[in-house]
Amino acid sequence: MGELPDAFAFIQSLRVALLRMEQWGQVGGLESPEVLGFLRDLDAVVWDMVDQMEGNDRG
């Protein structure tokens, strides 16, 4: 049972890192549509994983 909270904590940490990367990218000049699009796509995947772990259905 300990694996689920560990995985959830990892996913939450990843989400925070993604938000920081996106903010840094906007400030640091990495505003290319490819970079920001990749971060948004990755963020959506992370949210899907969180929803699955929590039993939520966004769609």
C-alpha atoms as a printed R data frame, in Angstrom:
   type eleno elety resid chain resno       x      y       z
1  ATOM     1    CA   MET     A     1   0.000  0.000   0.000
2  ATOM     2    CA   GLY     A     2   3.000  2.285   0.539
3  ATOM     3    CA   GLU     A     3   3.620  2.492  -3.192
4  ATOM     4    CA   LEU     A     4   0.532  4.593  -3.954
5  ATOM     5    CA   PRO     A     5   1.361  7.542  -1.656
6  ATOM     6    CA   ASP     A     6   4.971  7.443  -2.877
7  ATOM     7    CA   ALA     A     7   3.819  7.507  -6.494
8  ATOM     8    CA   PHE     A     8   1.343 10.279  -5.745
9  ATOM     9    CA   ALA     A     9   4.053 12.368  -4.041
10 ATOM    10    CA   PHE     A    10   6.320 11.828  -7.041
11 ATOM    11    CA   ILE     A    11   3.605 12.935  -9.464
12 ATOM    12    CA   GLN     A    12   2.862 16.025  -7.384
13 ATOM    13    CA   SER     A    13   6.585 16.867  -7.321
14 ATOM    14    CA   LEU     A    14   6.715 16.413 -11.074
15 ATOM    15    CA   ARG     A    15   3.781 18.765 -11.507
16 ATOM    16    CA   VAL     A    16   5.491 21.459  -9.413
17 ATOM    17    CA   ALA     A    17   8.656 21.014 -11.458
18 ATOM    18    CA   LEU     A    18   6.689 21.343 -14.698
19 ATOM    19    CA   LEU     A    19   5.054 24.557 -13.532
20 ATOM    20    CA   ARG     A    20   8.444 25.978 -12.599
21 ATOM    21    CA   MET     A    21   9.896 24.930 -15.943
22 ATOM    22    CA   GLU     A    22   7.051 26.628 -17.778
23 ATOM    23    CA   GLN     A    23   7.430 29.814 -15.741
24 ATOM    24    CA   TRP     A    24  11.190 29.793 -16.246
25 ATOM    25    CA   GLY     A    25  10.721 29.192 -19.948
26 ATOM    26    CA   GLN     A    26   8.464 32.201 -20.284
27 ATOM    27    CA   VAL     A    27  10.894 34.406 -18.370
28 ATOM    28    CA   GLY     A    28  14.078 32.923 -19.810
29 ATOM    29    CA   GLY     A    29  13.178 33.208 -23.460
30 ATOM    30    CA   LEU     A    30  12.183 29.605 -24.149
31 ATOM    31    CA   GLU     A    31   8.791 30.708 -25.371
32 ATOM    32    CA   SER     A    32   8.827 28.589 -28.493
33 ATOM    33    CA   PRO     A    33   5.463 26.962 -29.185
34 ATOM    34    CA   GLU     A    34   7.168 23.567 -29.214
35 ATOM    35    CA   VAL     A    35   8.617 23.928 -25.709
36 ATOM    36    CA   LEU     A    36   5.479 25.378 -24.141
37 ATOM    37    CA   GLY     A    37   3.294 22.874 -26.000
38 ATOM    38    CA   PHE     A    38   5.426 20.004 -24.740
39 ATOM    39    CA   LEU     A    39   5.166 21.265 -21.155
40 ATOM    40    CA   ARG     A    40   1.379 21.627 -21.462
41 ATOM    41    CA   ASP     A    41   1.056 18.128 -22.917
42 ATOM    42    CA   LEU     A    42   3.240 16.685 -20.179
43 ATOM    43    CA   ASP     A    43   1.216 18.570 -17.568
44 ATOM    44    CA   ALA     A    44  -1.996 17.069 -18.984
45 ATOM    45    CA   VAL     A    45  -0.490 13.581 -18.744
46 ATOM    46    CA   VAL     A    46   0.494 14.210 -15.122
47 ATOM    47    CA   TRP     A    47  -3.034 15.402 -14.293
48 ATOM    48    CA   ASP     A    48  -4.483 12.289 -15.953
49 ATOM    49    CA   MET     A    49  -2.236 10.154 -13.754
50 ATOM    50    CA   VAL     A    50  -3.314 12.068 -10.635
51 ATOM    51    CA   ASP     A    51  -6.974 11.679 -11.584
52 ATOM    52    CA   GLN     A    52  -6.573  7.942 -12.132
53 ATOM    53    CA   MET     A    53  -4.853  7.542  -8.774
54 ATOM    54    CA   GLU     A    54  -7.567  9.548  -7.017
55 ATOM    55    CA   GLY     A    55 -10.380  7.850  -8.924
56 ATOM    56    CA   ASN     A    56 -11.524 11.095 -10.557
57 ATOM    57    CA   ASP     A    57 -12.757 11.461 -14.097
58 ATOM    58    CA   ARG     A    58 -12.244 14.877 -15.668
59 ATOM    59    CA   GLY     A    59 -13.535 14.037 -19.084
